[in-house]
PDB file of C-alpha atoms in Angstrom:
ATOM      1  CA  MET A   1     136.820  67.743 111.960  1.00  0.00           C
ATOM      2  CA  GLN A   2     136.108  67.354 108.123  1.00  0.00           C
ATOM      3  CA  ILE A   3     137.722  65.360 105.527  1.00  0.00           C
ATOM      4  CA  VAL A   4     138.055  67.654 102.262  1.00  0.00           C
ATOM      5  CA  SER A   5     139.615  67.862  99.033  1.00  0.00           C
ATOM      6  CA  PHE A   6     141.501  71.062  98.411  1.00  0.00           C
ATOM      7  CA  ARG A   7     144.057  72.799  96.195  1.00  0.00           C
ATOM      8  CA  ARG A   8     145.597  76.173  96.063  1.00  0.00           C
ATOM      9  CA  ASP A   9     143.649  78.718  94.119  1.00  0.00           C
ATOM     10  CA  ASP A  10     145.110  77.509  90.786  1.00  0.00           C
ATOM     11  CA  PRO A  11     143.266  75.734  88.359  1.00  0.00           C
ATOM     12  CA  GLY A  12     146.385  73.731  87.447  1.00  0.00           C
ATOM     13  CA  ASP A  13     146.728  72.006  90.892  1.00  0.00           C
ATOM     14  CA  ARG A  14     145.216  68.528  91.577  1.00  0.00           C
ATOM     15  CA  LEU A  15     142.984  68.423  94.468  1.00  0.00           C
ATOM     16  CA  LYS A  16     144.281  66.522  97.385  1.00  0.00           C
ATOM     17  CA  ALA A  17     143.011  64.766 100.491  1.00  0.00           C
ATOM     18  CA  GLY A  18     143.267  66.905 103.622  1.00  0.00           C
ATOM     19  CA  PHE A  19     141.754  67.273 107.391  1.00  0.00           C
ATOM     20  CA  ALA A  20     140.243  70.381 108.318  1.00  0.00           C
ATOM     21  CA  GLU A  21     139.162  71.986 111.942  1.00  0.00           C
ATOM     22  CA  GLY A  22     139.318  75.259 113.228  1.00  0.00           C
ATOM     23  CA  GLY A  23     139.676  76.991 109.915  1.00  0.00           C
ATOM     24  CA  VAL A  24     142.869  75.236 109.140  1.00  0.00           C
ATOM     25  CA  VAL A  25     143.475  72.387 106.917  1.00  0.00           C
ATOM     26  CA  VAL A  26     146.414  69.742 106.724  1.00  0.00           C
ATOM     27  CA  ALA A  27     147.096  67.718 103.694  1.00  0.00           C
ATOM     28  CA  SER A  28     146.673  63.892 104.291  1.00  0.00           C
ATOM     29  CA  ALA A  29     149.922  62.817 102.840  1.00  0.00           C
ATOM     30  CA  GLU A  30     151.861  65.267 105.159  1.00  0.00           C
ATOM     31  CA  ILE A  31     150.880  62.995 108.046  1.00  0.00           C
ATOM     32  CA  GLY A  32     151.679  59.988 106.360  1.00  0.00           C
ATOM     33  CA  TYR A  33     148.250  58.876 104.668  1.00  0.00           C
ATOM     34  CA  PRO A  34     147.049  58.729 100.724  1.00  0.00           C
ATOM     35  CA  ASP A  35     146.800  61.701  98.980  1.00  0.00           C
ATOM     36  CA  THR A  36     143.165  61.417  97.700  1.00  0.00           C
ATOM     37  CA  VAL A  37     139.986  60.961  99.713  1.00  0.00           C
ATOM     38  CA  ARG A  38     138.679  57.959  97.493  1.00  0.00           C
ATOM     39  CA  GLU A  39     142.455  56.440  98.152  1.00  0.00           C
ATOM     40  CA  LEU A  40     141.848  57.479 101.833  1.00  0.00           C
ATOM     41  CA  LEU A  41     138.568  55.765 102.337  1.00  0.00           C
ATOM     42  CA  THR A  42     139.885  52.838 100.346  1.00  0.00           C
ATOM     43  CA  GLU A  43     142.816  51.989 102.594  1.00  0.00           C
ATOM     44  CA  HIS A  44     141.766  52.953 105.979  1.00  0.00           C
ATOM     45  CA  ARG A  45     138.316  51.724 107.326  1.00  0.00           C
ATOM     46  CA  ASP A  46     138.770  53.205 110.770  1.00  0.00           C
ATOM     47  CA  LEU A  47     139.407  56.991 110.180  1.00  0.00           C
ATOM     48  CA  VAL A  48     139.849  57.687 114.054  1.00  0.00           C
ATOM     49  CA  PRO A  49     143.865  57.174 113.975  1.00  0.00           C
ATOM     50  CA  ALA A  50     143.938  59.683 111.089  1.00  0.00           C
ATOM     51  CA  MET A  51     141.946  62.104 112.535  1.00  0.00           C
ATOM     52  CA  GLU A  52     143.846  62.056 115.796  1.00  0.00           C
ATOM     53  CA  GLN A  53     147.224  62.341 113.921  1.00  0.00           C
ATOM     54  CA  ALA A  54     145.542  65.375 112.051  1.00  0.00           C
ATOM     55  CA  ARG A  55     144.526  66.990 115.176  1.00  0.00           C
ATOM     56  CA  ALA A  56     147.991  66.493 116.718  1.00  0.00           C
ATOM     57  CA  ALA A  57     149.498  68.111 113.318  1.00  0.00           C
ATOM     58  CA  LEU A  58     147.136  71.025 113.543  1.00  0.00           C
ATOM     59  CA  SER A  59     147.440  71.705 117.143  1.00  0.00           C
ATOM     60  CA  SER A  60     151.574  71.617 116.413  1.00  0.00           C
ATOM     61  CA  GLY A  61     150.924  74.555 113.848  1.00  0.00           C
ATOM     62  CA  ARG A  62     151.149  72.403 111.009  1.00  0.00           C
ATOM     63  CA  GLY A  63     148.511  73.215 107.972  1.00  0.00           C
ATOM     64  CA  VAL A  64     147.319  75.999 106.183  1.00  0.00           C
ATOM     65  CA  ASP A  65     144.538  78.612 106.446  1.00  0.00           C
ATOM     66  CA  ILE A  66     141.450  77.309 104.797  1.00  0.00           C
ATOM     67  CA  ALA A  67     140.702  80.515 103.453  1.00  0.00           C
ATOM     68  CA  THR A  68     143.859  80.271 101.121  1.00  0.00           C
ATOM     69  CA  VAL A  69     142.924  77.275  99.697  1.00  0.00           C
ATOM     70  CA  ARG A  70     140.093  76.242  97.251  1.00  0.00           C
ATOM     71  CA  LEU A  71     137.589  73.448  98.380  1.00  0.00           C
ATOM     72  CA  GLY A  72     136.524  70.772  95.695  1.00  0.00           C
ATOM     73  CA  PRO A  73     133.609  68.252  96.169  1.00  0.00           C
ATOM     74  CA  PRO A  74     134.913  66.198  99.068  1.00  0.00           C
ATOM     75  CA  VAL A  75     135.230  63.014  96.699  1.00  0.00           C
ATOM     76  CA  PRO A  76     136.017  64.489  93.102  1.00  0.00           C
ATOM     77  CA  ASP A  77     136.070  61.040  91.535  1.00  0.00           C
ATOM     78  CA  PRO A  78     133.423  58.689  92.969  1.00  0.00           C
ATOM     79  CA  GLU A  79     132.762  55.635  91.139  1.00  0.00           C
ATOM     80  CA  LYS A  80     129.007  56.204  91.906  1.00  0.00           C
ATOM     81  CA  ILE A  81     126.644  58.973  92.915  1.00  0.00           C
ATOM     82  CA  LEU A  82     123.187  57.345  93.582  1.00  0.00           C
ATOM     83  CA  CYS A  83     120.282  59.606  94.588  1.00  0.00           C
ATOM     84  CA  ILE A  84     116.835  58.875  96.683  1.00  0.00           C
ATOM     85  CA  GLY A  85     113.748  60.674  95.239  1.00  0.00           C
ATOM     86  CA  LEU A  86     110.955  61.771  97.251  1.00  0.00           C
ATOM     87  CA  ASN A  87     112.138  60.679 100.596  1.00  0.00           C
ATOM     88  CA  TYR A  88     110.390  63.441 102.741  1.00  0.00           C
ATOM     89  CA  LEU A  89     106.581  62.846 103.285  1.00  0.00           C
ATOM     90  CA  GLU A  90     105.953  66.686 103.171  1.00  0.00           C
ATOM     91  CA  HIS A  91     108.108  66.630  99.714  1.00  0.00           C
ATOM     92  CA  ALA A  92     105.993  63.714  98.522  1.00  0.00           C
ATOM     93  CA  ASP A  93     102.605  65.669  99.476  1.00  0.00           C
ATOM     94  CA  GLU A  94     103.603  68.697  97.733  1.00  0.00           C
ATOM     95  CA  ALA A  95     104.714  66.889  94.634  1.00  0.00           C
ATOM     96  CA  ALA A  96     101.291  65.143  94.791  1.00  0.00           C
ATOM     97  CA  THR A  97     103.220  61.818  94.676  1.00  0.00           C
ATOM     98  CA  ALA A  98     102.224  58.525  96.793  1.00  0.00           C
ATOM     99  CA  VAL A  99     104.855  56.990  98.890  1.00  0.00           C
ATOM    100  CA  THR A 100     105.950  53.751  97.306  1.00  0.00           C
ATOM    101  CA  ASP A 101     107.088  50.680  98.945  1.00  0.00           C
ATOM    102  CA  PHE A 102     110.581  51.082  97.837  1.00  0.00           C
ATOM    103  CA  PRO A 103     112.588  54.404  97.439  1.00  0.00           C
ATOM    104  CA  ALA A 104     112.914  55.883  93.703  1.00  0.00           C
ATOM    105  CA  VAL A 105     116.514  55.594  92.879  1.00  0.00           C
ATOM    106  CA  PHE A 106     118.504  57.641  90.212  1.00  0.00           C
ATOM    107  CA  ALA A 107     121.950  58.814  89.231  1.00  0.00           C
ATOM    108  CA  LYS A 108     124.341  61.764  88.897  1.00  0.00           C
ATOM    109  CA  PHE A 109     127.761  61.725  87.563  1.00  0.00           C
ATOM    110  CA  ARG A 110     131.057  63.175  88.241  1.00  0.00           C
ATOM    111  CA  ASN A 111     130.635  66.151  85.700  1.00  0.00           C
ATOM    112  CA  SER A 112     128.051  67.327  88.017  1.00  0.00           C
ATOM    113  CA  LEU A 113     130.031  67.566  91.013  1.00  0.00           C
ATOM    114  CA  ILE A 114     131.354  71.172  92.230  1.00  0.00           C
ATOM    115  CA  GLY A 115     132.726  72.209  95.770  1.00  0.00           C
ATOM    116  CA  ALA A 116     131.021  74.234  98.485  1.00  0.00           C
ATOM    117  CA  THR A 117     131.700  77.709  96.837  1.00  0.00           C
ATOM    118  CA  ASP A 118     131.989  76.860  93.167  1.00  0.00           C
ATOM    119  CA  GLU A 119     129.254  78.159  90.633  1.00  0.00           C
ATOM    120  CA  ILE A 120     126.141  76.571  89.334  1.00  0.00           C
ATOM    121  CA  VAL A 121     126.028  77.248  86.106  1.00  0.00           C
ATOM    122  CA  MET A 122     122.888  77.599  83.898  1.00  0.00           C
ATOM    123  CA  PRO A 123     122.547  75.290  80.892  1.00  0.00           C
ATOM    124  CA  GLY A 124     121.674  76.804  77.566  1.00  0.00           C
ATOM    125  CA  ILE A 125     118.543  74.483  77.216  1.00  0.00           C
ATOM    126  CA  SER A 126     116.686  75.073  80.305  1.00  0.00           C
ATOM    127  CA  THR A 127     115.553  77.828  82.531  1.00  0.00           C
ATOM    128  CA  ASP A 128     113.377  75.952  85.118  1.00  0.00           C
ATOM    129  CA  ILE A 129     116.337  75.381  87.504  1.00  0.00           C
ATOM    130  CA  ASP A 130     115.453  73.943  90.794  1.00  0.00           C
ATOM    131  CA  TYR A 131     117.334  73.907  94.193  1.00  0.00           C
ATOM    132  CA  GLU A 132     117.344  70.460  96.559  1.00  0.00           C
ATOM    133  CA  ALA A 133     118.801  70.591  99.951  1.00  0.00           C
ATOM    134  CA  GLU A 134     119.886  67.098 100.683  1.00  0.00           C
ATOM    135  CA  LEU A 135     122.095  65.124 103.202  1.00  0.00           C
ATOM    136  CA  ALA A 136     124.927  62.903 101.469  1.00  0.00           C
ATOM    137  CA  ILE A 137     126.226  59.706 102.810  1.00  0.00           C
ATOM    138  CA  VAL A 138     129.845  58.834 101.740  1.00  0.00           C
ATOM    139  CA  ILE A 139     130.576  55.086 101.799  1.00  0.00           C
ATOM    140  CA  GLY A 140     133.718  54.000 103.699  1.00  0.00           C
ATOM    141  CA  SER A 141     134.168  50.387 102.937  1.00  0.00           C
ATOM    142  CA  ARG A 142     132.817  47.974 100.456  1.00  0.00           C
ATOM    143  CA  ALA A 143     129.285  46.898 100.854  1.00  0.00           C
ATOM    144  CA  LYS A 144     127.051  44.100  99.546  1.00  0.00           C
ATOM    145  CA  ASP A 145     123.712  42.737 100.956  1.00  0.00           C
ATOM    146  CA  LEU A 146     124.156  44.611 104.465  1.00  0.00           C
ATOM    147  CA  SER A 147     121.157  44.102 107.035  1.00  0.00           C
ATOM    148  CA  VAL A 148     120.159  47.605 108.338  1.00  0.00           C
ATOM    149  CA  ASP A 149     122.155  46.781 111.528  1.00  0.00           C
ATOM    150  CA  GLN A 150     125.286  46.369 109.614  1.00  0.00           C
ATOM    151  CA  ALA A 151     124.799  49.529 107.377  1.00  0.00           C
ATOM    152  CA  LEU A 152     126.215  52.502 109.167  1.00  0.00           C
ATOM    153  CA  ASP A 153     129.535  50.503 109.763  1.00  0.00           C
ATOM    154  CA  HIS A 154     130.266  50.978 106.107  1.00  0.00           C
ATOM    155  CA  VAL A 155     129.339  54.753 106.131  1.00  0.00           C
ATOM    156  CA  ALA A 156     132.605  56.987 106.282  1.00  0.00           C
ATOM    157  CA  GLY A 157     130.498  60.277 106.977  1.00  0.00           C
ATOM    158  CA  TYR A 158     128.188  62.629 105.796  1.00  0.00           C
ATOM    159  CA  SER A 159     128.080  65.909 103.832  1.00  0.00           C
ATOM    160  CA  VAL A 160     125.816  68.463 102.399  1.00  0.00           C
ATOM    161  CA  PHE A 161     124.438  68.176  99.022  1.00  0.00           C
ATOM    162  CA  ASN A 162     122.343  70.283  96.501  1.00  0.00           C
ATOM    163  CA  ASP A 163     120.559  68.008  93.967  1.00  0.00           C
ATOM    164  CA  VAL A 164     120.172  70.966  91.488  1.00  0.00           C
ATOM    165  CA  SER A 165     117.554  70.004  88.801  1.00  0.00           C
ATOM    166  CA  ALA A 166     116.351  71.249  85.402  1.00  0.00           C
ATOM    167  CA  ARG A 167     112.667  70.484  85.827  1.00  0.00           C
ATOM    168  CA  ASP A 168     111.685  71.009  82.298  1.00  0.00           C
ATOM    169  CA  ILE A 169     114.339  68.381  81.149  1.00  0.00           C
ATOM    170  CA  GLN A 170     113.516  65.945  84.003  1.00  0.00           C
ATOM    171  CA  PHE A 171     109.775  65.562  83.222  1.00  0.00           C
ATOM    172  CA  ARG A 172     110.389  65.139  79.493  1.00  0.00           C
ATOM    173  CA  SER A 173     109.946  61.444  80.328  1.00  0.00           C
ATOM    174  CA  ASN A 174     109.229  59.162  83.432  1.00  0.00           C
ATOM    175  CA  GLN A 175     112.998  58.864  83.602  1.00  0.00           C
ATOM    176  CA  TRP A 176     114.376  61.529  85.802  1.00  0.00           C
ATOM    177  CA  THR A 177     117.952  61.097  85.127  1.00  0.00           C
ATOM    178  CA  ALA A 178     118.361  63.891  82.104  1.00  0.00           C
ATOM    179  CA  GLY A 179     117.296  66.694  84.249  1.00  0.00           C
ATOM    180  CA  LYS A 180     119.833  65.840  86.854  1.00  0.00           C
ATOM    181  CA  ILE A 181     123.088  65.127  85.461  1.00  0.00           C
ATOM    182  CA  LEU A 182     123.839  68.422  83.933  1.00  0.00           C
ATOM    183  CA  ASP A 183     127.452  70.026  84.559  1.00  0.00           C
ATOM    184  CA  THR A 184     127.784  71.740  87.750  1.00  0.00           C
ATOM    185  CA  PHE A 185     124.331  70.458  89.064  1.00  0.00           C
ATOM    186  CA  ALA A 186     125.677  68.493  92.288  1.00  0.00           C
ATOM    187  CA  PRO A 187     127.169  71.272  94.599  1.00  0.00           C
ATOM    188  CA  MET A 188     128.932  69.227  97.631  1.00  0.00           C
ATOM    189  CA  GLY A 189     130.621  70.069 100.667  1.00  0.00           C
ATOM    190  CA  PRO A 190     132.426  71.767 102.277  1.00  0.00           C
ATOM    191  CA  GLY A 191     133.721  68.553 103.511  1.00  0.00           C
ATOM    192  CA  ILE A 192     132.839  64.809 105.052  1.00  0.00           C
ATOM    193  CA  THR A 193     132.321  64.982 108.720  1.00  0.00           C
ATOM    194  CA  PRO A 194     133.183  61.408 109.866  1.00  0.00           C
ATOM    195  CA  ARG A 195     130.028  59.319 111.220  1.00  0.00           C
ATOM    196  CA  GLN A 196     131.728  58.882 114.528  1.00  0.00           C
ATOM    197  CA  GLU A 197     131.266  62.829 115.194  1.00  0.00           C
ATOM    198  CA  ILE A 198     127.548  62.629 114.467  1.00  0.00           C
ATOM    199  CA  ALA A 199     125.610  61.442 117.551  1.00  0.00           C
ATOM    200  CA  ASP A 200     122.412  60.883 115.450  1.00  0.00           C
ATOM    201  CA  VAL A 201     122.487  61.082 111.692  1.00  0.00           C
ATOM    202  CA  GLN A 202     118.276  61.129 111.810  1.00  0.00           C
ATOM    203  CA  ALA A 203     118.186  64.219 113.911  1.00  0.00           C
ATOM    204  CA  LEU A 204     120.045  66.909 111.982  1.00  0.00           C
ATOM    205  CA  GLY A 205     118.328  70.139 110.864  1.00  0.00           C
ATOM    206  CA  ILE A 206     118.222  70.961 107.097  1.00  0.00           C
ATOM    207  CA  VAL A 207     117.744  74.517 105.636  1.00  0.00           C
ATOM    208  CA  GLY A 208     117.731  75.737 102.113  1.00  0.00           C
ATOM    209  CA  ARG A 209     118.111  79.507 101.209  1.00  0.00           C
ATOM    210  CA  VAL A 210     117.763  81.577  98.219  1.00  0.00           C
ATOM    211  CA  ASN A 211     119.230  84.940  98.115  1.00  0.00           C
ATOM    212  CA  GLY A 212     118.799  84.881 102.107  1.00  0.00           C
ATOM    213  CA  MET A 213     115.334  83.783 102.022  1.00  0.00           C
ATOM    214  CA  THR A 214     114.612  80.274 103.830  1.00  0.00           C
ATOM    215  CA  VAL A 215     112.621  78.050 101.367  1.00  0.00           C
ATOM    216  CA  GLN A 216     113.467  74.700 102.953  1.00  0.00           C
ATOM    217  CA  ASP A 217     113.543  73.934 106.847  1.00  0.00           C
ATOM    218  CA  SER A 218     113.037  70.444 107.999  1.00  0.00           C
ATOM    219  CA  ASN A 219     114.812  67.718 109.926  1.00  0.00           C
ATOM    220  CA  THR A 220     116.623  64.174 108.754  1.00  0.00           C
ATOM    221  CA  ALA A 221     114.162  62.737 111.390  1.00  0.00           C
ATOM    222  CA  LYS A 222     111.390  63.116 108.681  1.00  0.00           C
ATOM    223  CA  MET A 223     112.869  60.742 106.261  1.00  0.00           C
ATOM    224  CA  ILE A 224     110.864  57.894 105.098  1.00  0.00           C
ATOM    225  CA  TRP A 225     113.846  55.747 104.488  1.00  0.00           C
ATOM    226  CA  PRO A 226     116.297  56.590 106.979  1.00  0.00           C
ATOM    227  CA  VAL A 227     120.179  56.474 106.012  1.00  0.00           C
ATOM    228  CA  ALA A 228     120.872  52.826 107.453  1.00  0.00           C
ATOM    229  CA  GLU A 229     117.545  51.416 105.657  1.00  0.00           C
ATOM    230  CA  THR A 230     118.564  53.382 102.353  1.00  0.00           C
ATOM    231  CA  VAL A 231     122.308  51.899 102.531  1.00  0.00           C
ATOM    232  CA  ALA A 232     121.295  48.615 103.095  1.00  0.00           C
ATOM    233  CA  TYR A 233     118.654  48.726 100.630  1.00  0.00           C
ATOM    234  CA  LEU A 234     121.171  50.023  97.774  1.00  0.00           C
ATOM    235  CA  SER A 235     123.435  47.348  98.715  1.00  0.00           C
ATOM    236  CA  GLY A 236     121.147  44.767  98.129  1.00  0.00           C
ATOM    237  CA  ILE A 237     121.027  46.014  94.345  1.00  0.00           C
ATOM    238  CA  LEU A 238     124.813  46.778  93.604  1.00  0.00           C
ATOM    239  CA  THR A 239     128.087  46.540  95.499  1.00  0.00           C
ATOM    240  CA  LEU A 240     128.803  50.116  97.090  1.00  0.00           C
ATOM    241  CA  GLU A 241     132.392  51.023  97.113  1.00  0.00           C
ATOM    242  CA  PRO A 242     134.429  53.579  99.238  1.00  0.00           C
ATOM    243  CA  GLY A 243     133.836  56.757  98.165  1.00  0.00           C
ATOM    244  CA  ASP A 244     130.541  56.232  96.699  1.00  0.00           C
ATOM    245  CA  ILE A 245     128.041  59.023  97.474  1.00  0.00           C
ATOM    246  CA  ILE A 246     124.337  58.758  98.168  1.00  0.00           C
ATOM    247  CA  ALA A 247     122.132  61.631  98.151  1.00  0.00           C
ATOM    248  CA  THR A 248     119.008  61.064 100.627  1.00  0.00           C
ATOM    249  CA  GLY A 249     116.246  63.129  99.096  1.00  0.00           C
ATOM    250  CA  THR A 250     115.090  66.724  99.748  1.00  0.00           C
ATOM    251  CA  PRO A 251     112.372  67.951 101.981  1.00  0.00           C
ATOM    252  CA  ALA A 252     109.252  70.159 101.193  1.00  0.00           C
ATOM    253  CA  GLY A 253     109.766  73.609  99.878  1.00  0.00           C
ATOM    254  CA  VAL A 254     111.475  73.409  96.431  1.00  0.00           C
ATOM    255  CA  GLY A 255     110.975  75.791  93.622  1.00  0.00           C
ATOM    256  CA  LEU A 256     108.865  73.554  91.485  1.00  0.00           C
ATOM    257  CA  VAL A 257     105.911  73.711  93.632  1.00  0.00           C
ATOM    258  CA  ARG A 258     105.753  77.388  94.462  1.00  0.00           C
ATOM    259  CA  VAL A 259     103.411  79.766  92.964  1.00  0.00           C
ATOM    260  CA  PRO A 260     104.755  81.025  90.975  1.00  0.00           C
ATOM    261  CA  PRO A 261     107.746  78.457  90.581  1.00  0.00           C
ATOM    262  CA  LEU A 262     110.687  79.831  92.256  1.00  0.00           C
ATOM    263  CA  TRP A 263     113.444  79.058  89.512  1.00  0.00           C
ATOM    264  CA  LEU A 264     117.068  79.985  89.808  1.00  0.00           C
ATOM    265  CA  LYS A 265     118.580  82.794  87.686  1.00  0.00           C
ATOM    266  CA  PRO A 266     121.991  84.181  87.180  1.00  0.00           C
ATOM    267  CA  ASP A 267     123.435  85.845  90.243  1.00  0.00           C
ATOM    268  CA  ASP A 268     121.282  84.125  92.572  1.00  0.00           C
ATOM    269  CA  VAL A 269     122.993  82.588  95.878  1.00  0.00           C
ATOM    270  CA  VAL A 270     121.822  79.113  96.911  1.00  0.00           C
ATOM    271  CA  GLU A 271     122.844  78.327 100.534  1.00  0.00           C
ATOM    272  CA  ILE A 272     122.141  74.650 101.909  1.00  0.00           C
ATOM    273  CA  GLU A 273     123.080  74.018 105.532  1.00  0.00           C
ATOM    274  CA  ILE A 274     122.970  70.638 107.615  1.00  0.00           C
ATOM    275  CA  GLU A 275     123.150  71.132 111.327  1.00  0.00           C
ATOM    276  CA  GLY A 276     127.051  69.733 112.103  1.00  0.00           C
ATOM    277  CA  LEU A 277     127.913  69.184 108.611  1.00  0.00           C
ATOM    278  CA  GLY A 278     128.466  73.081 107.271  1.00  0.00           C
ATOM    279  CA  MET A 279     127.081  74.864 104.318  1.00  0.00           C
ATOM    280  CA  LEU A 280     126.955  75.054 100.686  1.00  0.00           C
ATOM    281  CA  ARG A 281     127.152  78.675  99.067  1.00  0.00           C
ATOM    282  CA  ASN A 282     126.911  78.609  95.522  1.00  0.00           C
ATOM    283  CA  ARG A 283     126.440  81.557  93.136  1.00  0.00           C
ATOM    284  CA  VAL A 284     124.347  80.773  89.963  1.00  0.00           C
ATOM    285  CA  ALA A 285     126.198  81.821  86.737  1.00  0.00           C
ATOM    286  CA  ALA A 286     124.770  82.371  83.385  1.00  0.00           C
ATOM    287  CA  ALA A 287     124.925  79.811  80.623  1.00  0.00           C
ATOM    288  CA  GLY A 288     128.554  79.466  79.398  1.00  0.00           C
ATOM    289  CA  ALA A 289     130.368  80.883  82.390  1.00  0.00           C
ATOM    290  CA  LEU A 290     131.608  77.357  83.427  1.00  0.00           C
ATOM    291  CA  SER A 291     133.922  78.086  86.307  1.00  0.00           C
ATOM    292  CA  THR A 292     137.365  76.436  86.890  1.00  0.00           C
TER     293      THR A 292
END
């Protein structure tokens, strides 16, 4: 089961929380729970009862075919999107960057978030657009100064994330943020798989494809800073809130290091897939074609 944000295929509709399984989705409000994902996570640290009620509702025929709705980013309105850089040794090696004692941390913002099938829109100021397949952590309850042993108790679940990057802008200075925060540069979804449904988050295959060609193929077991360590580390820096998103870094195979570089261009299709969590499939659109 996944927690999703969805709306009817009408740009005027507001994204609402739902539970999806077996190709069917039921709105959270229909089973007595909050109407947005962030409210759901804030008010219900334990999601198991809600999941059980959602399964009962789906099995009784309630809900709608997920193909008839449009999925947004699972948390459309997070307070924070924190990102970890160079978290796989092979990626650090291909980028010719030494592993540091502490993870590199940068931010994205809500404007970058799009859903699992929305379009990545090329910016007018860059052509060096890269893909980055990543596991995303979604925080489920307020967390500050956690130990590694406590960290996973504050995680709601996991999702698929693409840390799209404008490399020429990113490397204009030693601060990466400018190349990371462009509109539509954070595809995420299709939903949040609750942590209770993932036996081992450090044993998930992660694959990236461009136009059907596999460009990244790795496993979360290869993270330098695993999920629990990452959450604990960040909670020592700032308070994590329900709905906060943490993108955990990308494995080797990014377009930047290929010869010649593999930059995304209009009409390319980027797929990011993580075992047990689903797949993003985002078309690249030309500048000025911002989707609704």
